[in-house]
Structure formats: structure tokens, C-alpha cells
Amino acid sequence: MSLERAARAALFLSGLIATFGGLLLIAWASGSAWLPVAFGLGIGALLRLLPLYRETSNLNLWTAGLVALVFLFWVRSERGMISFDRIQVATSQFWVGWVLGLALAGIVLLVALFKTPYRAAPLLLLLLFAVILATASGSGGGAGRMVDWVIRTFHLSRENAEMAVIAFRKVVHFSYYGANAGVAYWVARGANLPIRKPFFSLAAASWALSFAGICACFDELRQSTEPGRTGSFWDVLLDLAGAAFVVALMQRKALRQALNEGPGDLPGPGSGPAGPSPTQG
């Protein structure tokens, strides 16, 4: 085994151990075990897929920046204390995290704009998804205010209003994670991939579904720590169904395009919807 492969393996294992260690701490604090485990498995799957890419440093940095921004907006959407079952932490104690996180986010943005073979648009869209996720998964994202608004606006009974809001929120779940996975698939298609190899489409689809799965598990984990809200395994399945639906549509379009162009005319690495690679001049 070469030194480079050994270093990659060590980084992967240390990252996985650190991830599960942190999530087990969250599980102890929140009293919810299955969501942190699912979250860790999703992160592990994402990290395991990264070696399939030729230049993974930009994706690693992007993933780190995205997680940092989700955490920052998580803290920002809280007021006073972040409360778990056994731990209370004042949000004012996270000012150092804000400084470091914003610095990391700035580096990620610079890398996205100047150092990667993609355009910045899909990466900025993933940022937007992270902001929406971290804000809506807090206590302010509950259904109570929506139900009250429906009752006032449409003069429905509370029972009918609650049913309407539940149906609407399920549609939003399905659509949001479908769009989330679609943008992640767009990023994977724009990476400097060995696109002529047969596993290309499967690798891009797997990466996109893993990304959506991480976000879905984070969402439910966050909700499980909020007073008056609960995490739901069925919501995770609904989210993944929306992600799989959109990825299947994009996969079908990509395969049809490849068949129409023929094996000798497939675009080279870095081409496609996210722009050409700088190495291609």
C-alpha cells in the first residue's frame, strides 16, 4: 500500500471514529440513539465514496464548510440556551465557533469560485439548503403557527387545519429533499470524474443520496432535541423517497444522453452541466 493510500485510509478511519464519537455524545445528551447512528452511517457513506473522485480535496473542504454552516445556523436559530435532556449550553458561548466557522465558510467560497472545476451555482444552492434546514429544524419550524394561520385564513376547524398542514408539510419534505439530492447530483456530475467508466452514474447517484440522507437525519436529530418536536424515522424514509425520485429522473436522463451520444462521444471529465475542468484549457 502506498503512503498516499495509507494516509487516505487513516484520515477516513479517524474521521469516522470522530464522527461516531461525537454522535454518541449527542445521543447521550438527547436520549435519542437511532438518529445519530443513521447520521453517522450517512457521513461514513459519503466519505467512503469520495476516493472515487480524482480530486477530492475540494469536496472534503466543501463538506466541512457545509457542516460548519449548518451548525452555525443551528446555533443562530436558538435564543438563550440550547437545551438537551441532560445538558444546557448558552448560545453566547459559541462566539469562537462563529468566528472560525465564518472563516472556514469564506475559504470554502473562495475554493468554490477559483479553485474547483465547478461553477459556484450548485455549491451556493447547497449552502441555501443548509441554511433552510438548520433554521426550519428548530423550534420555530413546528406546525403550530401554520395551523393557526390556516384556521384564521380559511376558517377551518382545528382538526381539518391540522390535517391540511400535515399533508402540506409532507409534500414540502418530499420536494425539498428531492431538490437537495438533485443539486448534490449536479455537483457530482460536475466533479472531475472518470466519466467514461461504467460506475460513474452509480457513484454520482450514491453520493447525492448519501448527502440527502445526511441532511434528513440531521433534520430529525435536531427536532428530537427541541421541546415540543420529535424526530421521525418515517420522515427520513419520506425524505429519501423524494431524493431517490429526483435522482432516478436525472440518472435516466444522463443514461439516455450517453446512449444517444455513443460510447466514443461521451464527454470528458469536468464537462457537463457544471462546466469544463481547468485542466482542459
PDB file of C-alpha atoms in Angstrom:
ATOM      1  CA  MET A   1       0.000   0.000   0.000  1.00  0.00           C
ATOM      2  CA  SER A   2       1.399   3.402  -0.972  1.00  0.00           C
ATOM      3  CA  LEU A   3       1.915   6.164   1.560  1.00  0.00           C
ATOM      4  CA  GLU A   4      -0.864   8.208  -0.062  1.00  0.00           C
ATOM      5  CA  ARG A   5      -3.382   5.345   0.207  1.00  0.00           C
ATOM      6  CA  ALA A   6      -2.361   4.708   3.809  1.00  0.00           C
ATOM      7  CA  ALA A   7      -2.874   8.390   4.620  1.00  0.00           C
ATOM      8  CA  ARG A   8      -6.308   8.370   2.969  1.00  0.00           C
ATOM      9  CA  ALA A   9      -7.311   5.246   4.886  1.00  0.00           C
ATOM     10  CA  ALA A  10      -6.092   6.767   8.163  1.00  0.00           C
ATOM     11  CA  LEU A  11      -7.995  10.003   7.512  1.00  0.00           C
ATOM     12  CA  PHE A  12     -11.149   8.089   6.656  1.00  0.00           C
ATOM     13  CA  LEU A  13     -10.969   5.908   9.768  1.00  0.00           C
ATOM     14  CA  SER A  14     -10.120   8.784  12.109  1.00  0.00           C
ATOM     15  CA  GLY A  15     -12.932  10.882  10.641  1.00  0.00           C
ATOM     16  CA  LEU A  16     -15.392   8.022  11.023  1.00  0.00           C
ATOM     17  CA  ILE A  17     -14.333   7.371  14.629  1.00  0.00           C
ATOM     18  CA  ALA A  18     -14.554  11.074  15.478  1.00  0.00           C
ATOM     19  CA  THR A  19     -17.970  11.306  13.818  1.00  0.00           C
ATOM     20  CA  PHE A  20     -19.407   8.376  15.735  1.00  0.00           C
ATOM     21  CA  GLY A  21     -17.814   9.599  18.964  1.00  0.00           C
ATOM     22  CA  GLY A  22     -19.451  12.988  18.609  1.00  0.00           C
ATOM     23  CA  LEU A  23     -22.786  11.497  17.632  1.00  0.00           C
ATOM     24  CA  LEU A  24     -22.747   9.086  20.572  1.00  0.00           C
ATOM     25  CA  LEU A  25     -22.214  12.108  22.824  1.00  0.00           C
ATOM     26  CA  ILE A  26     -25.225  13.771  21.198  1.00  0.00           C
ATOM     27  CA  ALA A  27     -27.194  10.544  21.659  1.00  0.00           C
ATOM     28  CA  TRP A  28     -26.317  10.526  25.361  1.00  0.00           C
ATOM     29  CA  ALA A  29     -27.293  14.189  25.695  1.00  0.00           C
ATOM     30  CA  SER A  30     -30.548  13.968  23.772  1.00  0.00           C
ATOM     31  CA  GLY A  31     -31.682  10.481  24.694  1.00  0.00           C
ATOM     32  CA  SER A  32     -32.184   9.570  21.020  1.00  0.00           C
ATOM     33  CA  ALA A  33     -29.881   6.841  19.695  1.00  0.00           C
ATOM     34  CA  TRP A  34     -31.052   5.766  16.251  1.00  0.00           C
ATOM     35  CA  LEU A  35     -30.875   9.192  14.568  1.00  0.00           C
ATOM     36  CA  PRO A  36     -27.210   9.840  15.482  1.00  0.00           C
ATOM     37  CA  VAL A  37     -26.323   6.350  14.286  1.00  0.00           C
ATOM     38  CA  ALA A  38     -28.102   6.918  10.976  1.00  0.00           C
ATOM     39  CA  PHE A  39     -26.433  10.327  10.688  1.00  0.00           C
ATOM     40  CA  GLY A  40     -23.019   8.728  11.253  1.00  0.00           C
ATOM     41  CA  LEU A  41     -23.681   5.999   8.698  1.00  0.00           C
ATOM     42  CA  GLY A  42     -24.654   8.646   6.137  1.00  0.00           C
ATOM     43  CA  ILE A  43     -21.464  10.609   6.750  1.00  0.00           C
ATOM     44  CA  GLY A  44     -19.447   7.391   6.560  1.00  0.00           C
ATOM     45  CA  ALA A  45     -21.049   6.512   3.219  1.00  0.00           C
ATOM     46  CA  LEU A  46     -20.276   9.967   1.870  1.00  0.00           C
ATOM     47  CA  LEU A  47     -16.640   9.785   2.975  1.00  0.00           C
ATOM     48  CA  ARG A  48     -16.307   6.280   1.569  1.00  0.00           C
ATOM     49  CA  LEU A  49     -17.438   7.468  -1.857  1.00  0.00           C
ATOM     50  CA  LEU A  50     -15.034  10.401  -2.030  1.00  0.00           C
ATOM     51  CA  PRO A  51     -11.990   8.308  -3.118  1.00  0.00           C
ATOM     52  CA  LEU A  52     -13.857   7.589  -6.364  1.00  0.00           C
ATOM     53  CA  TYR A  53     -13.177  11.178  -7.363  1.00  0.00           C
ATOM     54  CA  ARG A  54      -9.865  12.274  -8.880  1.00  0.00           C
ATOM     55  CA  GLU A  55      -9.563  15.468  -6.859  1.00  0.00           C
ATOM     56  CA  THR A  56     -11.282  15.037  -3.532  1.00  0.00           C
ATOM     57  CA  SER A  57      -9.670  17.850  -1.543  1.00  0.00           C
ATOM     58  CA  ASN A  58     -12.199  20.405  -2.788  1.00  0.00           C
ATOM     59  CA  LEU A  59     -15.137  18.131  -1.934  1.00  0.00           C
ATOM     60  CA  ASN A  60     -13.703  17.394   1.513  1.00  0.00           C
ATOM     61  CA  LEU A  61     -13.293  21.106   2.181  1.00  0.00           C
ATOM     62  CA  TRP A  62     -16.762  21.833   0.859  1.00  0.00           C
ATOM     63  CA  THR A  63     -18.314  19.161   3.072  1.00  0.00           C
ATOM     64  CA  ALA A  64     -16.518  20.585   6.118  1.00  0.00           C
ATOM     65  CA  GLY A  65     -17.699  24.093   5.296  1.00  0.00           C
ATOM     66  CA  LEU A  66     -21.270  22.949   4.751  1.00  0.00           C
ATOM     67  CA  VAL A  67     -21.376  21.145   8.102  1.00  0.00           C
ATOM     68  CA  ALA A  68     -19.905  24.237   9.792  1.00  0.00           C
ATOM     69  CA  LEU A  69     -22.574  26.486   8.287  1.00  0.00           C
ATOM     70  CA  VAL A  70     -25.380  24.117   9.285  1.00  0.00           C
ATOM     71  CA  PHE A  71     -24.044  24.188  12.846  1.00  0.00           C
ATOM     72  CA  LEU A  72     -23.780  27.986  12.813  1.00  0.00           C
ATOM     73  CA  PHE A  73     -27.351  28.478  11.670  1.00  0.00           C
ATOM     74  CA  TRP A  74     -28.441  25.847  14.179  1.00  0.00           C
ATOM     75  CA  VAL A  75     -26.965  27.989  16.944  1.00  0.00           C
ATOM     76  CA  ARG A  76     -28.244  31.206  15.343  1.00  0.00           C
ATOM     77  CA  SER A  77     -31.840  29.962  15.285  1.00  0.00           C
ATOM     78  CA  GLU A  78     -31.744  29.378  19.052  1.00  0.00           C
ATOM     79  CA  ARG A  79     -32.146  32.035  21.734  1.00  0.00           C
ATOM     80  CA  GLY A  80     -30.556  31.885  25.158  1.00  0.00           C
ATOM     81  CA  MET A  81     -29.854  28.221  25.888  1.00  0.00           C
ATOM     82  CA  ILE A  82     -29.535  25.109  23.727  1.00  0.00           C
ATOM     83  CA  SER A  83     -31.301  22.520  25.876  1.00  0.00           C
ATOM     84  CA  PHE A  84     -30.807  18.775  25.789  1.00  0.00           C
ATOM     85  CA  ASP A  85     -32.215  16.280  28.260  1.00  0.00           C
ATOM     86  CA  ARG A  86     -29.084  16.426  30.426  1.00  0.00           C
ATOM     87  CA  ILE A  87     -27.131  19.420  29.120  1.00  0.00           C
ATOM     88  CA  GLN A  88     -27.794  23.140  28.741  1.00  0.00           C
ATOM     89  CA  VAL A  89     -25.354  25.328  26.805  1.00  0.00           C
ATOM     90  CA  ALA A  90     -25.653  29.103  26.374  1.00  0.00           C
ATOM     91  CA  THR A  91     -25.588  30.214  22.731  1.00  0.00           C
ATOM     92  CA  SER A  92     -23.400  33.147  23.773  1.00  0.00           C
ATOM     93  CA  GLN A  93     -20.579  30.656  24.384  1.00  0.00           C
ATOM     94  CA  PHE A  94     -20.357  29.849  20.679  1.00  0.00           C
ATOM     95  CA  TRP A  95     -18.821  33.155  19.530  1.00  0.00           C
ATOM     96  CA  VAL A  96     -15.461  31.461  18.866  1.00  0.00           C
ATOM     97  CA  GLY A  97     -17.263  28.887  16.741  1.00  0.00           C
ATOM     98  CA  TRP A  98     -18.902  31.697  14.786  1.00  0.00           C
ATOM     99  CA  VAL A  99     -15.521  33.291  14.001  1.00  0.00           C
ATOM    100  CA  LEU A 100     -13.883  30.000  12.989  1.00  0.00           C
ATOM    101  CA  GLY A 101     -16.940  28.823  11.089  1.00  0.00           C
ATOM    102  CA  LEU A 102     -17.300  32.027   9.088  1.00  0.00           C
ATOM    103  CA  ALA A 103     -13.579  31.936   8.275  1.00  0.00           C
ATOM    104  CA  LEU A 104     -13.937  28.355   7.056  1.00  0.00           C
ATOM    105  CA  ALA A 105     -17.034  29.302   5.058  1.00  0.00           C
ATOM    106  CA  GLY A 106     -15.059  32.111   3.403  1.00  0.00           C
ATOM    107  CA  ILE A 107     -12.289  29.706   2.449  1.00  0.00           C
ATOM    108  CA  VAL A 108     -14.814  27.264   1.038  1.00  0.00           C
ATOM    109  CA  LEU A 109     -16.439  30.006  -1.025  1.00  0.00           C
ATOM    110  CA  LEU A 110     -13.065  31.088  -2.424  1.00  0.00           C
ATOM    111  CA  VAL A 111     -12.249  27.493  -3.313  1.00  0.00           C
ATOM    112  CA  ALA A 112     -15.643  27.119  -4.977  1.00  0.00           C
ATOM    113  CA  LEU A 113     -15.125  30.260  -7.033  1.00  0.00           C
ATOM    114  CA  PHE A 114     -11.474  29.957  -8.044  1.00  0.00           C
ATOM    115  CA  LYS A 115     -10.015  26.524  -7.343  1.00  0.00           C
ATOM    116  CA  THR A 116     -12.551  23.915  -8.379  1.00  0.00           C
ATOM    117  CA  PRO A 117     -13.707  22.594 -11.751  1.00  0.00           C
ATOM    118  CA  TYR A 118     -17.324  23.508 -10.987  1.00  0.00           C
ATOM    119  CA  ARG A 119     -19.249  26.687 -11.263  1.00  0.00           C
ATOM    120  CA  ALA A 120     -20.248  28.171  -7.936  1.00  0.00           C
ATOM    121  CA  ALA A 121     -24.025  27.960  -8.575  1.00  0.00           C
ATOM    122  CA  PRO A 122     -24.703  24.384  -7.373  1.00  0.00           C
ATOM    123  CA  LEU A 123     -22.441  24.836  -4.353  1.00  0.00           C
ATOM    124  CA  LEU A 124     -24.215  28.041  -3.363  1.00  0.00           C
ATOM    125  CA  LEU A 125     -27.533  26.214  -3.738  1.00  0.00           C
ATOM    126  CA  LEU A 126     -26.305  23.574  -1.296  1.00  0.00           C
ATOM    127  CA  LEU A 127     -25.444  26.422   1.081  1.00  0.00           C
ATOM    128  CA  LEU A 128     -29.007  27.698   0.748  1.00  0.00           C
ATOM    129  CA  PHE A 129     -30.374  24.231   1.501  1.00  0.00           C
ATOM    130  CA  ALA A 130     -28.159  24.078   4.598  1.00  0.00           C
ATOM    131  CA  VAL A 131     -29.435  27.432   5.843  1.00  0.00           C
ATOM    132  CA  ILE A 132     -33.083  26.408   5.308  1.00  0.00           C
ATOM    133  CA  LEU A 133     -32.506  23.057   7.007  1.00  0.00           C
ATOM    134  CA  ALA A 134     -30.722  24.438  10.056  1.00  0.00           C
ATOM    135  CA  THR A 135     -33.309  27.169  10.566  1.00  0.00           C
ATOM    136  CA  ALA A 136     -36.504  25.193   9.897  1.00  0.00           C
ATOM    137  CA  SER A 137     -35.469  22.208  12.022  1.00  0.00           C
ATOM    138  CA  GLY A 138     -35.521  24.330  15.194  1.00  0.00           C
ATOM    139  CA  SER A 139     -38.384  25.139  17.491  1.00  0.00           C
ATOM    140  CA  GLY A 140     -39.615  27.842  15.094  1.00  0.00           C
ATOM    141  CA  GLY A 141     -40.214  25.281  12.367  1.00  0.00           C
ATOM    142  CA  GLY A 142     -43.039  23.484  14.148  1.00  0.00           C
ATOM    143  CA  ALA A 143     -46.543  23.155  12.751  1.00  0.00           C
ATOM    144  CA  GLY A 144     -48.321  25.167  15.449  1.00  0.00           C
ATOM    145  CA  ARG A 145     -48.103  28.599  13.820  1.00  0.00           C
ATOM    146  CA  MET A 146     -49.004  27.167  10.415  1.00  0.00           C
ATOM    147  CA  VAL A 147     -52.132  25.550  11.850  1.00  0.00           C
ATOM    148  CA  ASP A 148     -53.168  28.834  13.474  1.00  0.00           C
ATOM    149  CA  TRP A 149     -52.641  30.699  10.185  1.00  0.00           C
ATOM    150  CA  VAL A 150     -54.750  28.151   8.234  1.00  0.00           C
ATOM    151  CA  ILE A 151     -57.564  28.441  10.790  1.00  0.00           C
ATOM    152  CA  ARG A 152     -57.561  32.248  10.582  1.00  0.00           C
ATOM    153  CA  THR A 153     -57.259  32.400   6.790  1.00  0.00           C
ATOM    154  CA  PHE A 154     -59.543  29.586   5.649  1.00  0.00           C
ATOM    155  CA  HIS A 155     -61.858  29.381   8.681  1.00  0.00           C
ATOM    156  CA  LEU A 156     -61.335  25.641   9.099  1.00  0.00           C
ATOM    157  CA  SER A 157     -61.769  23.620  12.236  1.00  0.00           C
ATOM    158  CA  ARG A 158     -58.571  22.825  14.089  1.00  0.00           C
ATOM    159  CA  GLU A 159     -58.809  19.148  13.149  1.00  0.00           C
ATOM    160  CA  ASN A 160     -59.148  19.919   9.417  1.00  0.00           C
ATOM    161  CA  ALA A 161     -56.455  22.577   9.605  1.00  0.00           C
ATOM    162  CA  GLU A 162     -54.036  20.127  11.232  1.00  0.00           C
ATOM    163  CA  MET A 163     -54.734  17.527   8.516  1.00  0.00           C
ATOM    164  CA  ALA A 164     -54.150  20.124   5.779  1.00  0.00           C
ATOM    165  CA  VAL A 165     -50.884  21.280   7.365  1.00  0.00           C
ATOM    166  CA  ILE A 166     -49.643  17.704   7.772  1.00  0.00           C
ATOM    167  CA  ALA A 167     -50.344  16.969   4.102  1.00  0.00           C
ATOM    168  CA  PHE A 168     -48.643  20.199   3.025  1.00  0.00           C
ATOM    169  CA  ARG A 169     -45.569  19.542   5.165  1.00  0.00           C
ATOM    170  CA  LYS A 170     -45.204  16.021   3.769  1.00  0.00           C
ATOM    171  CA  VAL A 171     -45.239  17.439   0.229  1.00  0.00           C
ATOM    172  CA  VAL A 172     -42.619  20.009   1.294  1.00  0.00           C
ATOM    173  CA  HIS A 173     -40.457  17.242   2.788  1.00  0.00           C
ATOM    174  CA  PHE A 174     -40.619  15.205  -0.425  1.00  0.00           C
ATOM    175  CA  SER A 175     -39.918  18.224  -2.652  1.00  0.00           C
ATOM    176  CA  TYR A 176     -37.162  19.752  -0.516  1.00  0.00           C
ATOM    177  CA  TYR A 177     -35.101  16.580  -0.309  1.00  0.00           C
ATOM    178  CA  GLY A 178     -35.717  15.842  -3.960  1.00  0.00           C
ATOM    179  CA  ALA A 179     -34.238  19.244  -4.828  1.00  0.00           C
ATOM    180  CA  ASN A 180     -31.450  18.698  -2.286  1.00  0.00           C
ATOM    181  CA  ALA A 181     -30.404  15.405  -3.884  1.00  0.00           C
ATOM    182  CA  GLY A 182     -30.803  16.839  -7.387  1.00  0.00           C
ATOM    183  CA  VAL A 183     -28.329  19.638  -6.677  1.00  0.00           C
ATOM    184  CA  ALA A 184     -25.942  17.182  -5.000  1.00  0.00           C
ATOM    185  CA  TYR A 185     -26.144  15.003  -8.129  1.00  0.00           C
ATOM    186  CA  TRP A 186     -25.393  18.105 -10.215  1.00  0.00           C
ATOM    187  CA  VAL A 187     -22.276  18.725  -8.098  1.00  0.00           C
ATOM    188  CA  ALA A 188     -21.190  15.097  -8.523  1.00  0.00           C
ATOM    189  CA  ARG A 189     -21.694  15.277 -12.281  1.00  0.00           C
ATOM    190  CA  GLY A 190     -19.549  18.416 -12.391  1.00  0.00           C
ATOM    191  CA  ALA A 191     -16.670  16.877 -10.432  1.00  0.00           C
ATOM    192  CA  ASN A 192     -13.542  15.756 -12.249  1.00  0.00           C
ATOM    193  CA  LEU A 193     -14.811  12.189 -12.544  1.00  0.00           C
ATOM    194  CA  PRO A 194     -13.610   9.345 -14.780  1.00  0.00           C
ATOM    195  CA  ILE A 195     -16.893   9.744 -16.628  1.00  0.00           C
ATOM    196  CA  ARG A 196     -16.228   7.023 -19.218  1.00  0.00           C
ATOM    197  CA  LYS A 197     -16.103   4.283 -16.585  1.00  0.00           C
ATOM    198  CA  PRO A 198     -19.302   2.269 -16.084  1.00  0.00           C
ATOM    199  CA  PHE A 199     -19.622   3.041 -12.377  1.00  0.00           C
ATOM    200  CA  PHE A 200     -19.813   6.805 -12.974  1.00  0.00           C
ATOM    201  CA  SER A 201     -23.579   7.226 -12.830  1.00  0.00           C
ATOM    202  CA  LEU A 202     -23.923   4.913  -9.841  1.00  0.00           C
ATOM    203  CA  ALA A 203     -21.193   6.802  -7.963  1.00  0.00           C
ATOM    204  CA  ALA A 204     -22.822  10.189  -8.602  1.00  0.00           C
ATOM    205  CA  ALA A 205     -26.261   8.902  -7.606  1.00  0.00           C
ATOM    206  CA  SER A 206     -24.883   7.272  -4.451  1.00  0.00           C
ATOM    207  CA  TRP A 207     -23.105  10.480  -3.459  1.00  0.00           C
ATOM    208  CA  ALA A 208     -26.277  12.521  -3.961  1.00  0.00           C
ATOM    209  CA  LEU A 209     -28.451  10.095  -1.980  1.00  0.00           C
ATOM    210  CA  SER A 210     -25.882   9.977   0.821  1.00  0.00           C
ATOM    211  CA  PHE A 211     -25.852  13.763   1.001  1.00  0.00           C
ATOM    212  CA  ALA A 212     -29.646  13.915   1.181  1.00  0.00           C
ATOM    213  CA  GLY A 213     -29.636  11.149   3.797  1.00  0.00           C
ATOM    214  CA  ILE A 214     -27.200  13.081   5.973  1.00  0.00           C
ATOM    215  CA  CYS A 215     -29.393  16.179   5.790  1.00  0.00           C
ATOM    216  CA  ALA A 216     -32.567  14.187   6.553  1.00  0.00           C
ATOM    217  CA  CYS A 217     -31.028  12.536   9.611  1.00  0.00           C
ATOM    218  CA  PHE A 218     -29.621  15.847  10.832  1.00  0.00           C
ATOM    219  CA  ASP A 219     -33.079  17.386  10.495  1.00  0.00           C
ATOM    220  CA  GLU A 220     -34.737  14.684  12.588  1.00  0.00           C
ATOM    221  CA  LEU A 221     -31.887  14.664  15.112  1.00  0.00           C
ATOM    222  CA  ARG A 222     -32.291  18.393  15.597  1.00  0.00           C
ATOM    223  CA  GLN A 223     -36.035  18.078  16.003  1.00  0.00           C
ATOM    224  CA  SER A 224     -35.608  15.323  18.596  1.00  0.00           C
ATOM    225  CA  THR A 225     -33.740  17.802  20.839  1.00  0.00           C
ATOM    226  CA  GLU A 226     -36.344  20.573  20.522  1.00  0.00           C
ATOM    227  CA  PRO A 227     -39.147  20.989  23.100  1.00  0.00           C
ATOM    228  CA  GLY A 228     -42.494  20.148  21.537  1.00  0.00           C
ATOM    229  CA  ARG A 229     -40.958  18.467  18.459  1.00  0.00           C
ATOM    230  CA  THR A 230     -39.983  14.843  17.796  1.00  0.00           C
ATOM    231  CA  GLY A 231     -37.742  13.108  15.294  1.00  0.00           C
ATOM    232  CA  SER A 232     -39.477  10.637  12.991  1.00  0.00           C
ATOM    233  CA  PHE A 233     -37.963   7.631  11.235  1.00  0.00           C
ATOM    234  CA  TRP A 234     -40.862   7.727   8.749  1.00  0.00           C
ATOM    235  CA  ASP A 235     -39.991  11.296   7.795  1.00  0.00           C
ATOM    236  CA  VAL A 236     -36.453  10.150   6.987  1.00  0.00           C
ATOM    237  CA  LEU A 237     -37.902   7.489   4.672  1.00  0.00           C
ATOM    238  CA  LEU A 238     -40.187  10.069   3.054  1.00  0.00           C
ATOM    239  CA  ASP A 239     -37.225  12.403   2.537  1.00  0.00           C
ATOM    240  CA  LEU A 240     -35.163   9.627   0.961  1.00  0.00           C
ATOM    241  CA  ALA A 241     -38.097   8.716  -1.294  1.00  0.00           C
ATOM    242  CA  GLY A 242     -38.154  12.282  -2.623  1.00  0.00           C
ATOM    243  CA  ALA A 243     -34.382  12.229  -3.091  1.00  0.00           C
ATOM    244  CA  ALA A 244     -34.463   8.857  -4.882  1.00  0.00           C
ATOM    245  CA  PHE A 245     -37.282  10.020  -7.168  1.00  0.00           C
ATOM    246  CA  VAL A 246     -35.370  13.081  -8.419  1.00  0.00           C
ATOM    247  CA  VAL A 247     -32.036  11.241  -8.685  1.00  0.00           C
ATOM    248  CA  ALA A 248     -33.736   8.468 -10.698  1.00  0.00           C
ATOM    249  CA  LEU A 249     -35.107  11.060 -13.124  1.00  0.00           C
ATOM    250  CA  MET A 250     -31.701  12.702 -13.525  1.00  0.00           C
ATOM    251  CA  GLN A 251     -29.991   9.322 -13.823  1.00  0.00           C
ATOM    252  CA  ARG A 252     -32.409   8.278 -16.546  1.00  0.00           C
ATOM    253  CA  LYS A 253     -31.748  11.483 -18.468  1.00  0.00           C
ATOM    254  CA  ALA A 254     -27.966  11.062 -18.129  1.00  0.00           C
ATOM    255  CA  LEU A 255     -28.047   7.450 -19.331  1.00  0.00           C
ATOM    256  CA  ARG A 256     -30.329   8.313 -22.255  1.00  0.00           C
ATOM    257  CA  GLN A 257     -27.951  11.125 -23.244  1.00  0.00           C
ATOM    258  CA  ALA A 258     -24.984   8.752 -23.028  1.00  0.00           C
ATOM    259  CA  LEU A 259     -26.734   6.180 -25.226  1.00  0.00           C
ATOM    260  CA  ASN A 260     -27.640   8.805 -27.816  1.00  0.00           C
ATOM    261  CA  GLU A 261     -24.081  10.129 -27.972  1.00  0.00           C
ATOM    262  CA  GLY A 262     -22.487   6.696 -28.132  1.00  0.00           C
ATOM    263  CA  PRO A 263     -19.553   5.360 -26.105  1.00  0.00           C
ATOM    264  CA  GLY A 264     -16.978   7.141 -28.225  1.00  0.00           C
ATOM    265  CA  ASP A 265     -18.600  10.543 -27.822  1.00  0.00           C
ATOM    266  CA  LEU A 266     -19.091  10.669 -24.065  1.00  0.00           C
ATOM    267  CA  PRO A 267     -17.960  13.980 -22.586  1.00  0.00           C
ATOM    268  CA  GLY A 268     -14.656  14.019 -20.778  1.00  0.00           C
ATOM    269  CA  PRO A 269     -14.077  14.687 -17.082  1.00  0.00           C
ATOM    270  CA  GLY A 270     -15.314  18.030 -15.849  1.00  0.00           C
ATOM    271  CA  SER A 271     -17.679  18.690 -18.736  1.00  0.00           C
ATOM    272  CA  GLY A 272     -21.438  18.728 -18.453  1.00  0.00           C
ATOM    273  CA  PRO A 273     -23.794  20.952 -16.516  1.00  0.00           C
ATOM    274  CA  ALA A 274     -21.183  22.221 -14.075  1.00  0.00           C
ATOM    275  CA  GLY A 275     -18.652  23.487 -16.608  1.00  0.00           C
ATOM    276  CA  PRO A 276     -15.319  22.347 -18.001  1.00  0.00           C
ATOM    277  CA  SER A 277     -12.324  21.399 -15.916  1.00  0.00           C
ATOM    278  CA  PRO A 278      -9.495  23.939 -15.836  1.00  0.00           C
ATOM    279  CA  THR A 279      -7.070  21.222 -16.933  1.00  0.00           C
ATOM    280  CA  GLN A 280      -8.811  21.044 -20.277  1.00  0.00           C
ATOM    281  CA  GLY A 281      -7.912  24.623 -21.187  1.00  0.00           C
TER     282      GLY A 281
END
